[in-house]
Tab-separated table of C-alpha atoms and ligand atoms in Angstrom:
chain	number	residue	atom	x	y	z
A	12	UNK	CA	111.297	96.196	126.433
A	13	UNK	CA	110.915	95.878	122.327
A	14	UNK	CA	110.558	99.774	120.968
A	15	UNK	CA	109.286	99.968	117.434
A	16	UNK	CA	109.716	103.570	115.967
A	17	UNK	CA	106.999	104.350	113.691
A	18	UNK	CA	107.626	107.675	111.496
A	19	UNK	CA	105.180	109.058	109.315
A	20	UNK	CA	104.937	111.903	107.068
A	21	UNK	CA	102.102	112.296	105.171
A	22	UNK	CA	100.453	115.903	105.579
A	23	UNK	CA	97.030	114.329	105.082
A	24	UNK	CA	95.733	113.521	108.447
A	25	UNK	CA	93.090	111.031	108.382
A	26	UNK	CA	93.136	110.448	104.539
A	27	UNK	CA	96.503	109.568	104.288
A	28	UNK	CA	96.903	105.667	103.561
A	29	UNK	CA	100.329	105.130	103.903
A	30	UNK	CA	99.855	106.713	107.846
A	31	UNK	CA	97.069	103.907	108.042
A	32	UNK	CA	99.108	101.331	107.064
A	33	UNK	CA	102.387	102.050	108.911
A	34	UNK	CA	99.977	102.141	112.151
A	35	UNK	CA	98.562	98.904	111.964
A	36	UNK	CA	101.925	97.497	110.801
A	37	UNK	CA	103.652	99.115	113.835
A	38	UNK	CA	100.396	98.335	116.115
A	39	UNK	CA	100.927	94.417	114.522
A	40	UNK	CA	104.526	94.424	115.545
A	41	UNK	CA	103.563	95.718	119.171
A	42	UNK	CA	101.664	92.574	119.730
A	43	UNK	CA	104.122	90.107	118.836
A	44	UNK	CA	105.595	90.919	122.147
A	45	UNK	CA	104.239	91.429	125.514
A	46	UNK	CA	105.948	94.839	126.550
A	47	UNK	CA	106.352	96.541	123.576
A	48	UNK	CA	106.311	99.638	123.156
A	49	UNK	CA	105.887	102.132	119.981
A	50	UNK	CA	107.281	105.887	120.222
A	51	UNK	CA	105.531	107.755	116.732
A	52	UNK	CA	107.557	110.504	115.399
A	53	UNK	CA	105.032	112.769	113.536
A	54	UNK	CA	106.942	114.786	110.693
A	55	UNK	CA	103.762	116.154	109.423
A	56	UNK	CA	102.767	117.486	113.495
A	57	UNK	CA	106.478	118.422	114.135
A	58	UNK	CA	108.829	118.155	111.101
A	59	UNK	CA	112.375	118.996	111.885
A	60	UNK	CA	114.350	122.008	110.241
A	61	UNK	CA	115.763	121.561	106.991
A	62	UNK	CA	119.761	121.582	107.749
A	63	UNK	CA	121.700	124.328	107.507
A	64	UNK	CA	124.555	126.497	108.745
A	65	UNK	CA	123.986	125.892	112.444
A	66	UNK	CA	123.121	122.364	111.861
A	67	UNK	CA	126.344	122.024	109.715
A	68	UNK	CA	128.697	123.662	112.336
A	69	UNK	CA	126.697	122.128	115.474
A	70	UNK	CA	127.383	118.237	114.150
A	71	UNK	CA	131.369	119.208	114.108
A	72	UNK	CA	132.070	121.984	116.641
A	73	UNK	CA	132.936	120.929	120.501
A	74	UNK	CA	129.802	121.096	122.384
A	75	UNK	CA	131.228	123.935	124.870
A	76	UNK	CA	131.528	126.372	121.787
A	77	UNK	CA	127.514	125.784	120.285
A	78	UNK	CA	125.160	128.617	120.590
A	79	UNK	CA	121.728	128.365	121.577
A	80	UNK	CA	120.444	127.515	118.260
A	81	UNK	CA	123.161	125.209	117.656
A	82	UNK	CA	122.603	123.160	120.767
A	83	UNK	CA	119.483	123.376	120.138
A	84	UNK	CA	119.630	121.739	116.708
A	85	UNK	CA	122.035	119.588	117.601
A	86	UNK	CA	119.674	118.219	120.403
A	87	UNK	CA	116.894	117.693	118.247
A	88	UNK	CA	119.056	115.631	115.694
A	89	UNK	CA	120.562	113.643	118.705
A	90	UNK	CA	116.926	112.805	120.278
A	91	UNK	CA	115.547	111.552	116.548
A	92	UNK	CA	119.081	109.663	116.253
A	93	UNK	CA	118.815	107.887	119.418
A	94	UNK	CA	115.227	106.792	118.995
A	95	UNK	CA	116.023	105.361	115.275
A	96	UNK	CA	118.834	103.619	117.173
A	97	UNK	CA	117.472	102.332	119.988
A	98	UNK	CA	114.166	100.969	117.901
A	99	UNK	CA	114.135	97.163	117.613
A	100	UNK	CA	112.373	97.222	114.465
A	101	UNK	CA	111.340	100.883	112.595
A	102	UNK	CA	108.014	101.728	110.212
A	103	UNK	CA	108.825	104.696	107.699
A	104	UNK	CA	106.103	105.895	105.855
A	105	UNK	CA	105.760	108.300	103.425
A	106	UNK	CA	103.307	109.519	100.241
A	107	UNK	CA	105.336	109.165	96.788
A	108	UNK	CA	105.973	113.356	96.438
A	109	UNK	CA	107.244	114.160	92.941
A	110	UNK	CA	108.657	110.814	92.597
A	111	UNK	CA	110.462	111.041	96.115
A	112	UNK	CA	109.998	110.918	99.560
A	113	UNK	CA	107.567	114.036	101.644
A	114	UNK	CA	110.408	117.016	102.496
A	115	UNK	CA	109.966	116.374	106.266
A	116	UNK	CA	111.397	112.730	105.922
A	117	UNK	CA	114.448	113.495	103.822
A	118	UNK	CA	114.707	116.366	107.015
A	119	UNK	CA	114.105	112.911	109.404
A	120	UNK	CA	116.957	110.890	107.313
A	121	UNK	CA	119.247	114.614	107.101
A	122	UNK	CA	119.129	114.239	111.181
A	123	UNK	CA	119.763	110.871	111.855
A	124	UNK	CA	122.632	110.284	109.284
A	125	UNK	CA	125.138	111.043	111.702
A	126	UNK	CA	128.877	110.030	111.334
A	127	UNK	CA	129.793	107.900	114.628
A	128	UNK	CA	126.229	107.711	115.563
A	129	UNK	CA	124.644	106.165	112.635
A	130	UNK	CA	127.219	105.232	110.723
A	131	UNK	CA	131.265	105.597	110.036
A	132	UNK	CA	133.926	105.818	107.713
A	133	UNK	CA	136.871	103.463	107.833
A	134	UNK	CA	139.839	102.264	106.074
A	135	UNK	CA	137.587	100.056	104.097
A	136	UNK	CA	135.061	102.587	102.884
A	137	UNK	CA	131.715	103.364	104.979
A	138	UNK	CA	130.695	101.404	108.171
A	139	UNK	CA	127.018	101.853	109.120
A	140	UNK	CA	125.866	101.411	112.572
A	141	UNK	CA	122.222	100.988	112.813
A	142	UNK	CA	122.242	97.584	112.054
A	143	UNK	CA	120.259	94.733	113.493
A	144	UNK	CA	116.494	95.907	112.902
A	145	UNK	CA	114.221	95.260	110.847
A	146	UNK	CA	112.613	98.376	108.649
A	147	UNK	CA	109.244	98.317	106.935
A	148	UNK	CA	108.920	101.045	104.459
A	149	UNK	CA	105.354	101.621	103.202
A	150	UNK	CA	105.378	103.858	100.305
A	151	UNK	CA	101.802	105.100	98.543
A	152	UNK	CA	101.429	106.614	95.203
A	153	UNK	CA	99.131	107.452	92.830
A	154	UNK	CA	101.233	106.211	90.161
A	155	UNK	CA	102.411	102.386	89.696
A	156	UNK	CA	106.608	102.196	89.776
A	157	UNK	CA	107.271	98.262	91.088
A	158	UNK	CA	106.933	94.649	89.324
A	159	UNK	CA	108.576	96.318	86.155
A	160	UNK	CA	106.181	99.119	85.686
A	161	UNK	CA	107.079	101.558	82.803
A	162	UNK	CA	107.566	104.724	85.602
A	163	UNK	CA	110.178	102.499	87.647
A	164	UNK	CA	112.793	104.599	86.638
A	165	UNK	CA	110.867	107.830	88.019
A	166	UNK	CA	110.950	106.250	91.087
A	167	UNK	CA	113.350	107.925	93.325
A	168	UNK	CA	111.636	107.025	96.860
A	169	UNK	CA	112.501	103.467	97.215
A	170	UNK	CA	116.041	103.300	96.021
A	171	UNK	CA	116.856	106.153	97.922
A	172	UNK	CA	115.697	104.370	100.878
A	173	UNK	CA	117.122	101.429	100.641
A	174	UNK	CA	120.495	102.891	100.180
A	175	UNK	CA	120.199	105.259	102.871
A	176	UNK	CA	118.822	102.690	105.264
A	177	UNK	CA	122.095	100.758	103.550
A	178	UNK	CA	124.283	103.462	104.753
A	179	UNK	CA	123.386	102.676	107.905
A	180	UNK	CA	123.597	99.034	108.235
A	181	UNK	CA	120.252	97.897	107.939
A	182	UNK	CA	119.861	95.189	105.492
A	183	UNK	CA	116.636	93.471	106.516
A	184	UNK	CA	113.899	96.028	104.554
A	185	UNK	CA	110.617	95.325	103.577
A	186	UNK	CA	108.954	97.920	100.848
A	187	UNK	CA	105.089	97.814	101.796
A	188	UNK	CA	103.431	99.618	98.351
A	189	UNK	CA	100.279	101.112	98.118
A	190	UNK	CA	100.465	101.937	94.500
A	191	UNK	CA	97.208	102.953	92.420
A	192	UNK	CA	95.447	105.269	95.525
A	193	UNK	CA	93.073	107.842	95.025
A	194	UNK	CA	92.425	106.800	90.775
A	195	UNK	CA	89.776	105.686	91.524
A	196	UNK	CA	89.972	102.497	89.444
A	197	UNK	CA	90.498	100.396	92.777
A	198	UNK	CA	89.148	101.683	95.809
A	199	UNK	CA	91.642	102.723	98.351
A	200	UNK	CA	90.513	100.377	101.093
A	201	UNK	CA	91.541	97.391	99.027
A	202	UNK	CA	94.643	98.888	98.027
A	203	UNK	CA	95.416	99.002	102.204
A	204	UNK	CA	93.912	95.365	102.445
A	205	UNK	CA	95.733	93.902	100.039
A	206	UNK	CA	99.430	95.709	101.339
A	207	UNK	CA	98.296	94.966	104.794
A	208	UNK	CA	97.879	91.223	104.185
A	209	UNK	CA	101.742	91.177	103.423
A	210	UNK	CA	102.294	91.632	107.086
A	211	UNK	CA	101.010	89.307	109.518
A	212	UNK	CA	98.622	90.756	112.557
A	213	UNK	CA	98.118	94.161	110.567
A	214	UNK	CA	95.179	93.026	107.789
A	215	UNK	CA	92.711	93.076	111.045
A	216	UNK	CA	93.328	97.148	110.874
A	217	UNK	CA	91.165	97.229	107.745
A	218	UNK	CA	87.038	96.344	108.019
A	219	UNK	CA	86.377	93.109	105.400
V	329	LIG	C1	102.092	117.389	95.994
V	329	LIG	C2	101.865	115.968	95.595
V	329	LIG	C3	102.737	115.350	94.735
V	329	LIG	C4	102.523	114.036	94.355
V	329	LIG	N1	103.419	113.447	93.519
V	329	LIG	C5	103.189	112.161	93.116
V	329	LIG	C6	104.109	111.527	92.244
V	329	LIG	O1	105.131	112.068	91.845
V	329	LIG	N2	103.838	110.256	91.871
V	329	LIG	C7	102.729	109.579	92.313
V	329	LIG	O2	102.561	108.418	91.942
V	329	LIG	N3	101.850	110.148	93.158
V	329	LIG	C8	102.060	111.431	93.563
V	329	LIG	N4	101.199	112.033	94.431
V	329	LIG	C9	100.047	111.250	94.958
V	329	LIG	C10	100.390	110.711	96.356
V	329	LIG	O3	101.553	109.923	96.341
V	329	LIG	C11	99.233	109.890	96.918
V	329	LIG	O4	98.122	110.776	97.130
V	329	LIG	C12	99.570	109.183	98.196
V	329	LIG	O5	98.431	108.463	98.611
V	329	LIG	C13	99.990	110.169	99.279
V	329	LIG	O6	100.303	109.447	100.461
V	329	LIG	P1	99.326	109.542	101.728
V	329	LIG	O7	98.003	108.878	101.337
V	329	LIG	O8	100.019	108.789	102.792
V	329	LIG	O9	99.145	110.987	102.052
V	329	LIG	C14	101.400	113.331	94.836
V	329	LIG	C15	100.512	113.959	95.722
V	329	LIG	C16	100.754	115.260	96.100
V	329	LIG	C17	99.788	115.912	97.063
């Protein structure tokens, strides 16, 4: 069975576009094969904790010496880890936030960075470990930051991303940008269209 993780972020419900799009990319992906399946992690539904003490202590301590809350955490981290690991291909999605990612996915990308899990250091320098998959990241902004826009340098979403994703082996990343949305200068449907077309199978998920 192919599993395509699709995590989204935006707090916007319905009106968020970069939701939209990461749907009908993952939904596009689905039907390339027969028994695919997608599993949606929903940070803006059920963001994970920001880290902190517990998480800290719960990722080094031996499992028999965790309380509760540790276990807990620790739990939570390894579930998220082990579906971004087991995905054949992965769908991030996020709104451009202050010229970053939303909060709850730097939580998503605090949780899954896990040494021996997700990646490892070796003689050589870092090792990552969630190689072999394909990531689409579909980023939306108000605010224009690729094809040598003036703001490229405020944007800290993208090359964040692609190191992180680095980190952890993956090489194969596609940015999806909806740049522009909610100006009003171009309406926000052909601003999906037109990032949708970039990925074959998902432009049916917006009406001509
Ligand atoms: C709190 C907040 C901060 C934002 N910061 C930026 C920003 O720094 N740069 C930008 O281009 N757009 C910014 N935006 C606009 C969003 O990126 C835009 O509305 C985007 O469509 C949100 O993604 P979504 O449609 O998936 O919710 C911000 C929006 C909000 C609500």
């Amino acid at each position: 069975m192919s599993s395509i993780l699709l995590v989204t972020s935006s707090p916007r419900g319905d009106a968020s576009v970069s939701t939209r799009a990461a749907s009908a990319i993952a939904e596009a992906l689905a039907r390339r094969t027969a028994d695919a399946r997608i599993v949606h992690r929903d940070l803006a539904a059920h963001p994970l904790p920001h880290i902190d003490q517990d998480f800290a202590v719960a990722v080094k301590a031996p499992a028999d010496q965790l309380t509760a809350d540790q276990a807990a955490l620790l739990a939570a981290s390894d579930e998220a880890t082990d579906e971004f690991l087991n995905a054949d291909a992965v769908v991030l999605a996020s709104g451009m936030i202050n010229f970053s990612i939303a909060s709850t996915l730097k939580s998503w990308i605090d949780h899954v960075a896990r040494a021996h899990k997700t990646f490892r250091y070796t003689a050589e320098g870092p090792e990552g470990l969630a190689g072999g998959k394909k990531v689409y990241v579909v980023i939306a902004s108000a605010g224009t930051y690729t094809n040598g826009a003036a703001a490229a340098p405020m944007d800290f979403a993208r090359p964040y991303l692609k190191s992180m994703l680095g980190f952890f082996g993956v090489t194969d990343v596609e940015f999806i940008d909806l740049e522009g949305v909610g100006l009003g200068i171009e309406p926000d449907e052909d601003i999906l269209a037109r990032a949708l077309g970039k990925v074959p199978g998902a432009e049916f998920a917006v009406a001509a």
